[in-house]
Short mmCIF file of C-alpha atoms and ligand atoms in Angstrom, two decimals:
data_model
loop_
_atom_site.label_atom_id
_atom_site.label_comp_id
_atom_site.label_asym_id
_atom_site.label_seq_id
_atom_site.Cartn_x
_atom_site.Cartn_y
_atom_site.Cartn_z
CA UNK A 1145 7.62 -94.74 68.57
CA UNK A 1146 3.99 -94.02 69.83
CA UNK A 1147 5.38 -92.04 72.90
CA UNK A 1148 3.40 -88.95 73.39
CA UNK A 1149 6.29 -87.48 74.69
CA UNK A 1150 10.44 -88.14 74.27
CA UNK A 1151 13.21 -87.97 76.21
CA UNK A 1152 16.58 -88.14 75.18
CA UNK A 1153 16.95 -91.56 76.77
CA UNK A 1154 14.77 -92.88 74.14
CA UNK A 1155 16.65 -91.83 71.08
CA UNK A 1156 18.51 -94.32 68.78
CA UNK A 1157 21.27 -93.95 66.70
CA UNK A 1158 20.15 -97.17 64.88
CA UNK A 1159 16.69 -95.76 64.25
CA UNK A 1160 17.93 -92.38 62.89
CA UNK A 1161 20.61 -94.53 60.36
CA UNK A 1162 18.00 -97.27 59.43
CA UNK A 1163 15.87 -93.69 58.36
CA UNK A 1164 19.02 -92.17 56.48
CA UNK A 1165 19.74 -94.70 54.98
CA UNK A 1166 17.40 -95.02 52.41
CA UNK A 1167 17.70 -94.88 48.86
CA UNK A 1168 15.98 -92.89 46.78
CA UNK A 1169 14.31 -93.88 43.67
CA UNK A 1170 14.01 -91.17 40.86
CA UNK A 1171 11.03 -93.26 39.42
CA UNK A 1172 9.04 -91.99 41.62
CA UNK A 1173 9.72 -88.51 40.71
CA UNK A 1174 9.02 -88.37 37.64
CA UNK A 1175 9.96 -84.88 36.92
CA UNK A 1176 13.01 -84.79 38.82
CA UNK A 1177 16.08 -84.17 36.04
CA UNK A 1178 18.25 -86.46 37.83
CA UNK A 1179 19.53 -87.64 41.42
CA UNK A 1180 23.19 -86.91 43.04
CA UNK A 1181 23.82 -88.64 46.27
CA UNK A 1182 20.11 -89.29 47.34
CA UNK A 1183 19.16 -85.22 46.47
CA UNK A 1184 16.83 -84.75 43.85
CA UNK A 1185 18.13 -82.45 40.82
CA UNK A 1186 15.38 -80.47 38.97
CA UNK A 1187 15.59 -78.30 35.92
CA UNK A 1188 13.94 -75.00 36.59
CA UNK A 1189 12.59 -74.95 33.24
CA UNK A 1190 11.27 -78.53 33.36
CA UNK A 1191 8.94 -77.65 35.95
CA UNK A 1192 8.03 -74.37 34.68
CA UNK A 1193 6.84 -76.47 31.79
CA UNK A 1194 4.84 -79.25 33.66
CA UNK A 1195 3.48 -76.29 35.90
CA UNK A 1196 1.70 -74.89 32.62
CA UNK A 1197 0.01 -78.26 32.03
CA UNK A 1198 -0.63 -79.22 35.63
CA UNK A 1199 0.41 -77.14 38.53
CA UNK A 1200 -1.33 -79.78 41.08
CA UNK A 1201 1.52 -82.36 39.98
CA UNK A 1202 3.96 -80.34 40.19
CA UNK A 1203 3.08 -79.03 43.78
CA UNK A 1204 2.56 -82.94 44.68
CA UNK A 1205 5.65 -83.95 43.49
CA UNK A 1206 8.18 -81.02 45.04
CA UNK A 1207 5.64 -82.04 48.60
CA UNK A 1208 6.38 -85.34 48.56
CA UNK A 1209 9.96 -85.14 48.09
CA UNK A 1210 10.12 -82.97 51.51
CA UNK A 1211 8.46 -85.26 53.12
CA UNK A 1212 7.89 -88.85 52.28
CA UNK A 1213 11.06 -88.77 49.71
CA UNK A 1214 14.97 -87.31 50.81
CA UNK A 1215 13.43 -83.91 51.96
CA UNK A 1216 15.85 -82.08 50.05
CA UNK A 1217 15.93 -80.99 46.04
CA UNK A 1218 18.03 -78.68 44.02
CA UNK A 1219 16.23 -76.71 41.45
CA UNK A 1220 19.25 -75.71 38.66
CA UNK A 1221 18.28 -72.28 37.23
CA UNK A 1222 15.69 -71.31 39.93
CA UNK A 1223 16.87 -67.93 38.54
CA UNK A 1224 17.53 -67.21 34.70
CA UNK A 1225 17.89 -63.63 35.01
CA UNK A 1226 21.17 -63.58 37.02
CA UNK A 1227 20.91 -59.97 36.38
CA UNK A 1228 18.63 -60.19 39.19
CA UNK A 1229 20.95 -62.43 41.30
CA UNK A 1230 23.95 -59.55 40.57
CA UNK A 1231 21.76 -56.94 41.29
CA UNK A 1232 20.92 -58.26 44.32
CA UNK A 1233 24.20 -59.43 45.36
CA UNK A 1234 25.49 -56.03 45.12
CA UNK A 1235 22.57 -54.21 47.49
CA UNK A 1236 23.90 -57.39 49.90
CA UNK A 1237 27.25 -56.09 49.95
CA UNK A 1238 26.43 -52.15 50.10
CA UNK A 1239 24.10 -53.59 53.61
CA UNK A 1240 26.73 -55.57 54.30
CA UNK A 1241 29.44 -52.32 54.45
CA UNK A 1242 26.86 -49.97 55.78
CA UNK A 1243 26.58 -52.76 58.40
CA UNK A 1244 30.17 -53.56 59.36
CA UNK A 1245 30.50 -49.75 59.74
CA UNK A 1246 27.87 -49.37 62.74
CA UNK A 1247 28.97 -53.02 64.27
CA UNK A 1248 26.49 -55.46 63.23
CA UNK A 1249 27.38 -58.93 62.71
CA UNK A 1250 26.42 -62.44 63.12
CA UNK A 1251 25.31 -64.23 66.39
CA UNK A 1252 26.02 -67.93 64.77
CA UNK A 1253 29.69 -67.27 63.82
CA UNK A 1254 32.93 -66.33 64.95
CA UNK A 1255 33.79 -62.48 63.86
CA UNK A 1256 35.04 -61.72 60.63
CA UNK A 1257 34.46 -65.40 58.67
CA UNK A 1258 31.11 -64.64 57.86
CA UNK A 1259 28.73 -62.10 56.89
CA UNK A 1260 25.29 -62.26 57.61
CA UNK A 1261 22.42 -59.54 57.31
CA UNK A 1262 18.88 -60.41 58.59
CA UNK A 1263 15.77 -59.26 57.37
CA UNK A 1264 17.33 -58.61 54.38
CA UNK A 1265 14.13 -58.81 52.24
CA UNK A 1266 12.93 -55.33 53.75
CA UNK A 1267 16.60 -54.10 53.48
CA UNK A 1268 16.30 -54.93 49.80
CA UNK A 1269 12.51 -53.45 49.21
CA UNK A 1270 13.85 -50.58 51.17
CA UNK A 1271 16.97 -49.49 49.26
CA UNK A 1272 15.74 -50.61 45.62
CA UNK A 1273 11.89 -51.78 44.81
CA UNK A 1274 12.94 -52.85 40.97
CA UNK A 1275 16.03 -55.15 42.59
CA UNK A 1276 12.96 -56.97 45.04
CA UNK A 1277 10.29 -56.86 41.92
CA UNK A 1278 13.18 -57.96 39.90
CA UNK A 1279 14.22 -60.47 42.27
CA UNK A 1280 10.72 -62.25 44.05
CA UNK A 1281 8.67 -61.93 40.94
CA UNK A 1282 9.71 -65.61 40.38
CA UNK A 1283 6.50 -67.15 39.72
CA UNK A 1284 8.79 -70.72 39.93
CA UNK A 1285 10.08 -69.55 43.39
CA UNK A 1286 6.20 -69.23 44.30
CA UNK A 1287 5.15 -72.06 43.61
CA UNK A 1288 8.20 -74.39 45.60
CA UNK A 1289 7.16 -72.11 48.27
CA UNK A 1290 3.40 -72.93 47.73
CA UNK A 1291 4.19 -76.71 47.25
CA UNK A 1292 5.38 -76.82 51.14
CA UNK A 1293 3.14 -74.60 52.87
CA UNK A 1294 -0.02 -73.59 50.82
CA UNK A 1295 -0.99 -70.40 49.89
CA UNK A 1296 -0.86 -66.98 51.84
CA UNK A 1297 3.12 -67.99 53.30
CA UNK A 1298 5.05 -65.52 54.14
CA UNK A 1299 8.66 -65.10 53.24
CA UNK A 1300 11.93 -63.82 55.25
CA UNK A 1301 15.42 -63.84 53.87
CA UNK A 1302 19.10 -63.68 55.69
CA UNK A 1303 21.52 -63.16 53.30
CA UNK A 1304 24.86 -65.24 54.58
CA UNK A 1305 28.08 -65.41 53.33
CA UNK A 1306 31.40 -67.50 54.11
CA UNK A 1307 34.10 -66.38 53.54
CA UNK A 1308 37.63 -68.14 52.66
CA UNK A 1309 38.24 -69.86 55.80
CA UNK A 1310 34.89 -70.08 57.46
CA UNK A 1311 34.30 -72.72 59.43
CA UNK A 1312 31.66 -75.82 59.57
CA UNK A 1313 28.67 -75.57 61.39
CA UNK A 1314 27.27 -77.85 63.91
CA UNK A 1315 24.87 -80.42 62.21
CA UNK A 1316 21.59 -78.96 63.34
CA UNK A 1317 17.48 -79.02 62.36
CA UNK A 1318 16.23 -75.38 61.67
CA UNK A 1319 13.42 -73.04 62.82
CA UNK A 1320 11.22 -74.04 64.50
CA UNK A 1321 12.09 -76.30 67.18
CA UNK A 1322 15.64 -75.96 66.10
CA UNK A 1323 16.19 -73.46 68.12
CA UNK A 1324 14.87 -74.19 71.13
CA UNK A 1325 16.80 -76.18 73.77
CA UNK A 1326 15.41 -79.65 74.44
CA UNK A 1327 13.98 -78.97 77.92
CA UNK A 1328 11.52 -76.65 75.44
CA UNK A 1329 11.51 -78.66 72.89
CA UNK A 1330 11.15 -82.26 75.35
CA UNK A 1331 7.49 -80.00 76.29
CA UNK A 1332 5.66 -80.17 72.86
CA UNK A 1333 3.98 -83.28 72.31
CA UNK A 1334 5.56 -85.34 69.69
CA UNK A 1335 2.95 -84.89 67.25
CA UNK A 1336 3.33 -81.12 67.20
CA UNK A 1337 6.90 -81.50 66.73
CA UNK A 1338 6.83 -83.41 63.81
CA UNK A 1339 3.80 -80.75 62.51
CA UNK A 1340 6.35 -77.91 62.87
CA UNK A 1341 8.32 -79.45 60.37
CA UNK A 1342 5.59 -78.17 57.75
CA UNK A 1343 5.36 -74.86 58.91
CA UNK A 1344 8.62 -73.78 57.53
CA UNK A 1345 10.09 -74.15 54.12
CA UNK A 1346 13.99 -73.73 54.23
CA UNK A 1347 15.90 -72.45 51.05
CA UNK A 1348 18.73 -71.24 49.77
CA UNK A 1349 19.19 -69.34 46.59
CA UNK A 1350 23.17 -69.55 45.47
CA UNK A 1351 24.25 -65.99 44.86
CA UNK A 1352 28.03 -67.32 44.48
CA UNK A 1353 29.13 -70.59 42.28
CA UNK A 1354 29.34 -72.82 45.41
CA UNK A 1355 32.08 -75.86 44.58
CA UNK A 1356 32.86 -78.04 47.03
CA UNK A 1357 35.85 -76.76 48.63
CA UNK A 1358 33.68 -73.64 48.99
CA UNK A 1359 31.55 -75.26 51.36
CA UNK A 1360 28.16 -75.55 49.90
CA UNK A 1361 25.59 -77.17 53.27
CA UNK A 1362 26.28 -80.78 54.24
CA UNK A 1363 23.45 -82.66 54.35
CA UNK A 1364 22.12 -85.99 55.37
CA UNK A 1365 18.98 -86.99 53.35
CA UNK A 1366 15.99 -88.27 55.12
CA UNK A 1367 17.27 -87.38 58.42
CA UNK A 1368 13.78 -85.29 58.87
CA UNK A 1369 11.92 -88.49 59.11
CA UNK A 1370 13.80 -88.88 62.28
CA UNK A 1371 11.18 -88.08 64.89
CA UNK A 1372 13.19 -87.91 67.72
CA UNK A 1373 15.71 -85.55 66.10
CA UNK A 1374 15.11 -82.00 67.87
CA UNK A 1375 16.39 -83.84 70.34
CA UNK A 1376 18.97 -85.59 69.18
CA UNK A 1377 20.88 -83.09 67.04
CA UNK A 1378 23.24 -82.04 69.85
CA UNK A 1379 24.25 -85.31 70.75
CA UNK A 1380 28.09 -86.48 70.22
CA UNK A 1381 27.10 -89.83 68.49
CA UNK A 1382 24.69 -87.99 66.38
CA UNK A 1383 27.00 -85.25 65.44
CA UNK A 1384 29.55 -88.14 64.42
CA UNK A 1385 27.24 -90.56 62.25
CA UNK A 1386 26.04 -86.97 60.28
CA UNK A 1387 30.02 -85.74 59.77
CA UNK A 1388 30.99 -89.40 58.38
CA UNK A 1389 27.46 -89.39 56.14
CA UNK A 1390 26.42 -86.17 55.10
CA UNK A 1391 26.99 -85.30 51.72
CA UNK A 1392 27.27 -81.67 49.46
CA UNK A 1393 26.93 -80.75 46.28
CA UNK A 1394 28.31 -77.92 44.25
CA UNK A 1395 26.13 -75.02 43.30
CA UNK A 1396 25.99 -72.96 40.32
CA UNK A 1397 24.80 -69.37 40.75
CA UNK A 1398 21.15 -68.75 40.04
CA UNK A 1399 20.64 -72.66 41.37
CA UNK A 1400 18.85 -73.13 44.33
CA UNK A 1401 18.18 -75.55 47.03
CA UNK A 1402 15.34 -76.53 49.39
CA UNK A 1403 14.58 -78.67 52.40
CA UNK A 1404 12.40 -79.62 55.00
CA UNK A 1405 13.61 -77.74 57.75
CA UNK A 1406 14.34 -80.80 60.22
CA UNK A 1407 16.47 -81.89 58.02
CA UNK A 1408 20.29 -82.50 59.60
CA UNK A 1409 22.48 -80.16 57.82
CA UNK A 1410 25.08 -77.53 58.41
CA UNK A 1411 27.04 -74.80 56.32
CA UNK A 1412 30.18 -76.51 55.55
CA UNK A 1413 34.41 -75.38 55.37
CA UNK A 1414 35.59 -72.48 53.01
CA UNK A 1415 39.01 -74.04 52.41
CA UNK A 1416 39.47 -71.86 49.31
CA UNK A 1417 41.83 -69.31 49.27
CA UNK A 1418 39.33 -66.70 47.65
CA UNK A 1419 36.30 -67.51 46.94
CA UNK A 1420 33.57 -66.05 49.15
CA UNK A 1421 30.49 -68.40 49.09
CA UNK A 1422 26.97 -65.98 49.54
CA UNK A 1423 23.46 -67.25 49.78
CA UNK A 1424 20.04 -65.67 50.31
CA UNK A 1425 18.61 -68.20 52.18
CA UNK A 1426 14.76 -67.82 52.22
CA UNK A 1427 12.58 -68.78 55.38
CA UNK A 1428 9.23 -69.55 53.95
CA UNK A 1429 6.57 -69.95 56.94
CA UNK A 1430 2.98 -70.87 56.31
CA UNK A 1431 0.30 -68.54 57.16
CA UNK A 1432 -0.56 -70.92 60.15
CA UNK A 1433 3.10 -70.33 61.87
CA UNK A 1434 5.08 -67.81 63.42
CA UNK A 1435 7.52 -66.14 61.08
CA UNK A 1436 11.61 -65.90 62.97
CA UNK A 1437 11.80 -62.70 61.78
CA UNK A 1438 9.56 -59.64 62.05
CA UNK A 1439 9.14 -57.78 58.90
CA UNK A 1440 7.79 -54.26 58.28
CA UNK A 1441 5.11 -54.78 55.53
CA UNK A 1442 3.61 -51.44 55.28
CA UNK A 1443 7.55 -50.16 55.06
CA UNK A 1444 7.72 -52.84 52.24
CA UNK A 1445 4.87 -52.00 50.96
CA UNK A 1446 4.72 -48.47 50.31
CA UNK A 1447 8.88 -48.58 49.13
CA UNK A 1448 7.49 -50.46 46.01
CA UNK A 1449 4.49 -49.32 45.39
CA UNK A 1450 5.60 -46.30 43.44
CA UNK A 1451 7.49 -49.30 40.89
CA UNK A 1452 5.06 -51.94 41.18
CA UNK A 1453 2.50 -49.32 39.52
CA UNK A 1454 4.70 -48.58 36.41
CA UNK A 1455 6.37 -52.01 35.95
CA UNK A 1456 4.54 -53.92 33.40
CA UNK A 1457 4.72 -57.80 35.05
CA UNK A 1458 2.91 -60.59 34.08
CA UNK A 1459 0.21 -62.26 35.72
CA UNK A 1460 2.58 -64.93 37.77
CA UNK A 1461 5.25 -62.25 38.77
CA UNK A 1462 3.10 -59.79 39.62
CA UNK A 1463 1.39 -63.04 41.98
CA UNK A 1464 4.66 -63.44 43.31
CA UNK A 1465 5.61 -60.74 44.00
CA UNK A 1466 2.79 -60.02 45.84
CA UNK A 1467 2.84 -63.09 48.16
CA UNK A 1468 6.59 -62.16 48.67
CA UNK A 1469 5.70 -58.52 50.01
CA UNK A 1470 2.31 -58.49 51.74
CA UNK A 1471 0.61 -60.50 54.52
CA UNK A 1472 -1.04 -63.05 52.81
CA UNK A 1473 -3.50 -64.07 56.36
CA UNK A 1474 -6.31 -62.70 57.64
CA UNK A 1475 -6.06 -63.41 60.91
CA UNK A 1476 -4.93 -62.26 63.80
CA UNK A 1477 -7.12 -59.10 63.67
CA UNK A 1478 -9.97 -57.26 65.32
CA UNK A 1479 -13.35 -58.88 63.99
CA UNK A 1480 -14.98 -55.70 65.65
CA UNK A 1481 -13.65 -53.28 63.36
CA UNK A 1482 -12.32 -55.01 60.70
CA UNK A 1483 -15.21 -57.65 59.96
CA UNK A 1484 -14.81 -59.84 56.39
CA UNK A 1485 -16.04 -58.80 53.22
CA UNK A 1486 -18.54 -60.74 51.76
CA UNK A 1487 -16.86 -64.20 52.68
CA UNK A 1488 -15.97 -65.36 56.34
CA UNK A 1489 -12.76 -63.64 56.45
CA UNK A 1490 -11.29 -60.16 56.30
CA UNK A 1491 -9.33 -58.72 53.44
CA UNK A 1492 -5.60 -59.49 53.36
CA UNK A 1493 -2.87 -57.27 52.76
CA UNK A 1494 -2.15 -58.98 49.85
CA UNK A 1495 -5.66 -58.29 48.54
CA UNK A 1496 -5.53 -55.21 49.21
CA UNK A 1497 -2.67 -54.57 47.17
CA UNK A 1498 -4.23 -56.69 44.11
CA UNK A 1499 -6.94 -54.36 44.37
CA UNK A 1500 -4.89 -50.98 44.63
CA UNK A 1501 -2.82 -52.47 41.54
CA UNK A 1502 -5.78 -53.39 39.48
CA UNK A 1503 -7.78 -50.52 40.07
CA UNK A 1504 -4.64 -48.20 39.61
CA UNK A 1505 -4.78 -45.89 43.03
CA UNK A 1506 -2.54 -43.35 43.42
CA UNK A 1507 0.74 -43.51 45.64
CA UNK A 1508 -1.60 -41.40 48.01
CA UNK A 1509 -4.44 -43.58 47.81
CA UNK A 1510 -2.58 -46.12 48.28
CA UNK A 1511 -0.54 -45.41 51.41
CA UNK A 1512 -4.24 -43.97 53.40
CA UNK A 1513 -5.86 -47.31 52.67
CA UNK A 1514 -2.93 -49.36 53.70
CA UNK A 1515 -3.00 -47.09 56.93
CA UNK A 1516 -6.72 -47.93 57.19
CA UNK A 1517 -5.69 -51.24 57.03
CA UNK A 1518 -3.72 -51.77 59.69
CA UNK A 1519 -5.52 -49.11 61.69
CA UNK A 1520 -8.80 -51.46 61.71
CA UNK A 1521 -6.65 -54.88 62.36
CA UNK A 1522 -5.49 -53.31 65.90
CA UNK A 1523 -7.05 -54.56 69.06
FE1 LIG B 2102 20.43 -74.18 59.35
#
């Protein structure tokens, strides 16, 4: 395809299975712990390792297999502490109640199969800053995040859980362009659909074990390199080919998963009787996109201060959790009053709170400058 633009007359089944149908080779990841059904299986430990010897590799390697390779891995033990998991899981269900009782709910389900909360990363920050220090200073989290979309990302989280008798999704792509319809998404020139594919990082940390009659996301590996697929995915011959190919794979809690976020995939059946299946699935956007969801930073912010000043972190959590709860970009802002500092850009959030950490302000010092901050970044 060298169109410039698509139409939906131009897509072909045969193209999008001669692309899914490739096999991986786990010799060319050389890190990778294993392979299951064209998904690459790392051991969270394994890379935390290689990281400490060389971190370029490591970011190369987890790149590559989003893009050139299945664009999907599993990373077993993203989370050691499942302290941090539990901890978390239980703020989840206290939103989750609190929620119910004033009539939220979720716009992507039918009533009462699933529970969903959005924005729960400043939910979490808000009701208990140890839980989100606890929880996002996961300097191996960082860097998968990192190794799709560079530094200064920002993250949002929607916790989602299926309950026993929950229902399939749809095989669809994801944020961006996956949720536009395809008279928007027939509009962007092909080349900036397939870039929009790097803006986001999709994830999924398992906050339940997640076997197979569960429901753990169907997926169809290497369906990203697709590039007619944002608008294909609605399509009855796609959504066929993806139900009799897609595969799963059981989950442990702590484990988590990640893919490119064109990708074909979709939450799959709770046919259990009792086991609810919950997952904090993480949106990672690079500073150059548009985050889905809008998150109140300086709320964030100034919830964990106060325990980010008397927690004693290492260098790497205390980096991530950083990137997890400040701006990390510069830009948009007003170059009239808020002009950079010795370089060609203006201070970040997140360097801001570096600084207020290293140089141990006050909670009042803190919360003027942060003020300031924004103040200055206002047109
Ligand atoms: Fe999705």
């Amino acid at each position: 395809m060298n169109a410039i633009y698509l139409n939906e007359a131009q897509l072909s089944l045969d193209d999008f299975a001669t692309v899914s149908q490739q096999t991986l080779h786990q010799q060319d990841y050389p890190l990778a712990h294993g392979a299951q059904r064209n998904v690459l299986i790392y051991q969270a430990e394994s890379l935390i390792n290689a990281a400490r010897d060389d971190r370029q590799s490591v970011l190369s390697e987890l790149h590559r297999a989003l893009s050139s390779g299945p664009g999907v891995f599993v990373v077993k033990g993203l989370y050691r502490d499942l302290a941090a998991v539990d901890r978390s899981s239980q703020l989840f269900e206290e939103i989750l109640r609190d929620e119910a009782a004033s009539g939220g709910g979720d716009h992507f389900a039918r009533a009462g199969s699933n529970g969903r909360i959005w924005n729960a990363l400043q939910k979490v920050a808000e009701r208990d800053a140890d839980a989100f220090i606890d929880y996002y200073g996961n300097p191996l989290l960082a860097l998968i995040c990192e190794s799709w979309v560079g530094p200064g990302y920002e993250i949002t989280a929607q916790v989602n859980q299926v309950r026993p008798g929950g229902k399939a999704q749809q095989p669809h792509r994801d944020y961006h362009l996956g949720f536009q319809s395809n008279e928007v998404v027939a509009r962007f020139p092909l080349p900036l659909q397939i870039l929009s594919q790097y803006l986001t990082l999709q994830g999924a940390v398992a906050h339940t074990d997640m076997p197979l009659e569960s429901g753990p996301t169907q997926l169809l590996p290497f369906s990203h390199q697709y590039e007619g697929g944002y608008l294909a995915w609605r399509q009855p011959k796609f959504i066929e080919y993806f139900q009799q190919h897609a595969i799963q794979l059981p989950l442990q809690k702590g484990d988590g998963l990640f893919f490119n976020p064109a990708l074909f995939h979709a939450a799959g059946n709770n046919t259990t009787a009792d086991h609810i299946r919950t997952a904090n699935l993480l949106q990672v956007s690079s500073s150059f996109g548009k985050t889905m969801e809008k998150v109140n930073h300086v709320k964030v912010l100034l919830s964990l201060y106060p325990a980010l000043r008397q927690r004693q972190l290492e260098t790497e959590q205390r980096h991530a959790v950083i990137a997890a709860a400040a701006e990390g970009y510069s830009f948009p802002t007003n170059l009239d009053t808020d002009p950079p500092l010795g370089g060609l850009v203006p201070q970040t959030q997140q360097a801001l709170l570096l600084q207020a950490l290293q140089e141990g302000w006050s909670e009042v010092h803190f919360d003027q400058q942060l003020s300031e901050h924004v103040q200055k970044r206002q047109a």
